[in-house]
């Protein structure tokens, strides 16, 4: 049976349930906002604990990464993401989840070829292009400040 792309799209459209877009939008907004609120709360708490602003700026992302990685390891992050969708992709928590999930999935293959190799399957390209972009930006910054 040969099928055109349009026929296939129609068949998939009929078989797929409609997504409740407004509900998805609200969940993503609320959960993303709660993650950001948690970050602000951590910022304020670390500041009240007597940390300098530089220390707070390091402690907040480290804490959020740890909490997201822990939630992924306990399989709580996936349950939350099932309902919150894009709301869990607040960059730092989504990045932590993107590193821990493949590591957990491939742990049976060993520490080097499983966890070590697969941990950056999803996050690797983000790191490569992010670092490359920051180096290029830094070079331009240096060049323009020298002129």
mmCIF file of C-alpha atoms in Angstrom:
data_model
loop_
_atom_site.group_PDB
_atom_site.id
_atom_site.type_symbol
_atom_site.label_atom_id
_atom_site.label_comp_id
_atom_site.label_asym_id
_atom_site.label_seq_id
_atom_site.Cartn_x
_atom_site.Cartn_y
_atom_site.Cartn_z
ATOM 1 C CA UNK A 1 0.000 0.000 0.000
ATOM 2 C CA UNK A 2 1.507 3.246 -1.147
ATOM 3 C CA UNK A 3 0.467 6.390 0.658
ATOM 4 C CA UNK A 4 1.225 10.052 0.032
ATOM 5 C CA UNK A 5 2.428 12.350 2.792
ATOM 6 C CA UNK A 6 -0.939 14.120 2.855
ATOM 7 C CA UNK A 7 -2.835 10.822 3.218
ATOM 8 C CA UNK A 8 -0.491 9.754 6.002
ATOM 9 C CA UNK A 9 -0.986 13.100 7.795
ATOM 10 C CA UNK A 10 -4.773 12.665 7.599
ATOM 11 C CA UNK A 11 -4.540 9.128 8.978
ATOM 12 C CA UNK A 12 -2.316 10.253 11.861
ATOM 13 C CA UNK A 13 -4.651 13.201 12.560
ATOM 14 C CA UNK A 14 -7.623 10.856 12.889
ATOM 15 C CA UNK A 15 -5.763 8.384 15.130
ATOM 16 C CA UNK A 16 -4.183 10.995 17.430
ATOM 17 C CA UNK A 17 -6.273 12.506 20.197
ATOM 18 C CA UNK A 18 -6.631 16.265 20.174
ATOM 19 C CA UNK A 19 -4.350 18.039 22.622
ATOM 20 C CA UNK A 20 -6.052 20.283 25.188
ATOM 21 C CA UNK A 21 -3.880 23.268 24.279
ATOM 22 C CA UNK A 22 -5.253 25.734 26.798
ATOM 23 C CA UNK A 23 -4.839 23.248 29.658
ATOM 24 C CA UNK A 24 -1.293 22.416 28.471
ATOM 25 C CA UNK A 25 -0.446 26.101 28.250
ATOM 26 C CA UNK A 26 -1.710 26.791 31.775
ATOM 27 C CA UNK A 27 0.164 23.800 33.260
ATOM 28 C CA UNK A 28 3.391 24.810 31.505
ATOM 29 C CA UNK A 29 3.032 28.403 32.680
ATOM 30 C CA UNK A 30 2.275 27.452 36.280
ATOM 31 C CA UNK A 31 5.004 24.807 36.622
ATOM 32 C CA UNK A 32 7.621 26.934 34.847
ATOM 33 C CA UNK A 33 6.661 29.829 37.093
ATOM 34 C CA UNK A 34 6.924 27.646 40.190
ATOM 35 C CA UNK A 35 10.412 26.495 39.180
ATOM 36 C CA UNK A 36 11.466 30.105 38.682
ATOM 37 C CA UNK A 37 9.844 31.044 42.003
ATOM 38 C CA UNK A 38 11.815 28.263 43.690
ATOM 39 C CA UNK A 39 14.981 29.739 42.173
ATOM 40 C CA UNK A 40 14.103 33.172 43.533
ATOM 41 C CA UNK A 41 13.275 31.688 46.939
ATOM 42 C CA UNK A 42 16.642 29.917 47.007
ATOM 43 C CA UNK A 43 18.324 33.184 46.008
ATOM 44 C CA UNK A 44 16.683 35.014 48.893
ATOM 45 C CA UNK A 45 17.381 32.226 51.407
ATOM 46 C CA UNK A 46 21.046 31.974 50.450
ATOM 47 C CA UNK A 47 21.319 35.757 50.725
ATOM 48 C CA UNK A 48 19.743 35.704 54.180
ATOM 49 C CA UNK A 49 22.183 32.963 55.182
ATOM 50 C CA UNK A 50 24.980 35.489 54.723
ATOM 51 C CA UNK A 51 26.318 34.444 51.322
ATOM 52 C CA UNK A 52 27.763 37.107 49.056
ATOM 53 C CA UNK A 53 25.972 37.851 45.790
ATOM 54 C CA UNK A 54 28.670 35.961 43.877
ATOM 55 C CA UNK A 55 28.202 32.907 46.082
ATOM 56 C CA UNK A 56 24.416 33.110 45.740
ATOM 57 C CA UNK A 57 24.707 33.279 41.957
ATOM 58 C CA UNK A 58 26.667 30.021 42.056
ATOM 59 C CA UNK A 59 24.606 28.268 44.746
ATOM 60 C CA UNK A 60 21.182 28.774 43.145
ATOM 61 C CA UNK A 61 21.912 27.023 39.814
ATOM 62 C CA UNK A 62 23.866 24.257 41.543
ATOM 63 C CA UNK A 63 20.928 23.629 43.886
ATOM 64 C CA UNK A 64 18.388 23.660 41.045
ATOM 65 C CA UNK A 65 20.541 21.261 39.009
ATOM 66 C CA UNK A 66 20.882 18.952 42.006
ATOM 67 C CA UNK A 67 17.139 19.003 42.717
ATOM 68 C CA UNK A 68 16.248 18.336 39.064
ATOM 69 C CA UNK A 69 18.793 15.502 38.829
ATOM 70 C CA UNK A 70 17.496 14.013 42.081
ATOM 71 C CA UNK A 71 13.886 14.285 40.881
ATOM 72 C CA UNK A 72 14.898 12.596 37.609
ATOM 73 C CA UNK A 73 16.650 9.806 39.497
ATOM 74 C CA UNK A 74 13.574 9.278 41.671
ATOM 75 C CA UNK A 75 11.414 9.305 38.510
ATOM 76 C CA UNK A 76 9.459 12.306 39.804
ATOM 77 C CA UNK A 77 10.598 14.664 37.045
ATOM 78 C CA UNK A 78 9.009 12.498 34.336
ATOM 79 C CA UNK A 79 5.682 12.439 36.173
ATOM 80 C CA UNK A 80 5.778 16.209 36.526
ATOM 81 C CA UNK A 81 6.785 16.679 32.884
ATOM 82 C CA UNK A 82 3.895 14.470 31.760
ATOM 83 C CA UNK A 83 1.470 17.108 33.028
ATOM 84 C CA UNK A 84 3.573 20.274 32.829
ATOM 85 C CA UNK A 85 5.095 19.690 29.396
ATOM 86 C CA UNK A 86 7.283 22.595 28.372
ATOM 87 C CA UNK A 87 7.027 24.119 31.855
ATOM 88 C CA UNK A 88 9.710 21.706 33.028
ATOM 89 C CA UNK A 89 12.061 22.880 30.302
ATOM 90 C CA UNK A 90 13.063 25.947 32.264
ATOM 91 C CA UNK A 91 16.640 25.845 30.997
ATOM 92 C CA UNK A 92 18.549 24.700 34.036
ATOM 93 C CA UNK A 93 16.155 21.988 35.234
ATOM 94 C CA UNK A 94 15.494 20.720 31.721
ATOM 95 C CA UNK A 95 19.231 20.544 31.072
ATOM 96 C CA UNK A 96 19.829 18.529 34.247
ATOM 97 C CA UNK A 97 17.040 16.156 33.235
ATOM 98 C CA UNK A 98 18.498 15.836 29.727
ATOM 99 C CA UNK A 99 21.811 14.663 31.179
ATOM 100 C CA UNK A 100 20.527 12.343 33.909
ATOM 101 C CA UNK A 101 17.788 10.574 31.902
ATOM 102 C CA UNK A 102 20.070 8.971 29.273
ATOM 103 C CA UNK A 103 22.597 8.090 31.977
ATOM 104 C CA UNK A 104 19.898 6.195 33.861
ATOM 105 C CA UNK A 105 18.617 4.527 30.724
ATOM 106 C CA UNK A 106 22.016 3.156 29.695
ATOM 107 C CA UNK A 107 23.487 2.329 33.126
ATOM 108 C CA UNK A 108 23.246 -1.411 32.347
ATOM 109 C CA UNK A 109 25.873 -0.935 29.635
ATOM 110 C CA UNK A 110 28.466 0.077 32.217
ATOM 111 C CA UNK A 111 30.013 3.223 33.576
ATOM 112 C CA UNK A 112 32.120 4.146 30.545
ATOM 113 C CA UNK A 113 30.134 2.961 27.513
ATOM 114 C CA UNK A 114 26.750 3.323 29.185
ATOM 115 C CA UNK A 115 26.587 6.228 31.593
ATOM 116 C CA UNK A 116 29.688 8.087 30.404
ATOM 117 C CA UNK A 117 28.988 7.828 26.679
ATOM 118 C CA UNK A 118 25.231 8.280 26.712
ATOM 119 C CA UNK A 119 24.984 10.980 29.363
ATOM 120 C CA UNK A 120 25.672 13.722 26.829
ATOM 121 C CA UNK A 121 23.662 12.257 23.944
ATOM 122 C CA UNK A 122 21.001 14.943 24.218
ATOM 123 C CA UNK A 123 22.929 17.640 26.047
ATOM 124 C CA UNK A 124 26.133 17.244 24.007
ATOM 125 C CA UNK A 125 25.044 19.325 21.004
ATOM 126 C CA UNK A 126 23.718 22.010 23.337
ATOM 127 C CA UNK A 127 27.093 22.163 25.062
ATOM 128 C CA UNK A 128 29.055 22.180 21.804
ATOM 129 C CA UNK A 129 27.051 24.967 20.195
ATOM 130 C CA UNK A 130 26.691 26.924 23.429
ATOM 131 C CA UNK A 131 30.414 26.856 24.112
ATOM 132 C CA UNK A 132 31.243 27.624 20.486
ATOM 133 C CA UNK A 133 28.840 30.568 20.458
ATOM 134 C CA UNK A 134 30.279 31.914 23.714
ATOM 135 C CA UNK A 135 33.851 31.669 22.384
ATOM 136 C CA UNK A 136 32.879 33.497 19.184
ATOM 137 C CA UNK A 137 31.013 36.119 21.205
ATOM 138 C CA UNK A 138 34.041 36.512 23.491
ATOM 139 C CA UNK A 139 36.369 36.977 20.519
ATOM 140 C CA UNK A 140 34.104 39.640 19.051
ATOM 141 C CA UNK A 141 33.924 41.349 22.434
ATOM 142 C CA UNK A 142 37.709 41.376 22.728
ATOM 143 C CA UNK A 143 38.130 42.668 19.187
ATOM 144 C CA UNK A 144 35.596 45.468 19.603
ATOM 145 C CA UNK A 145 36.949 46.598 22.977
ATOM 146 C CA UNK A 146 40.471 46.748 21.527
ATOM 147 C CA UNK A 147 39.343 49.041 18.697
#
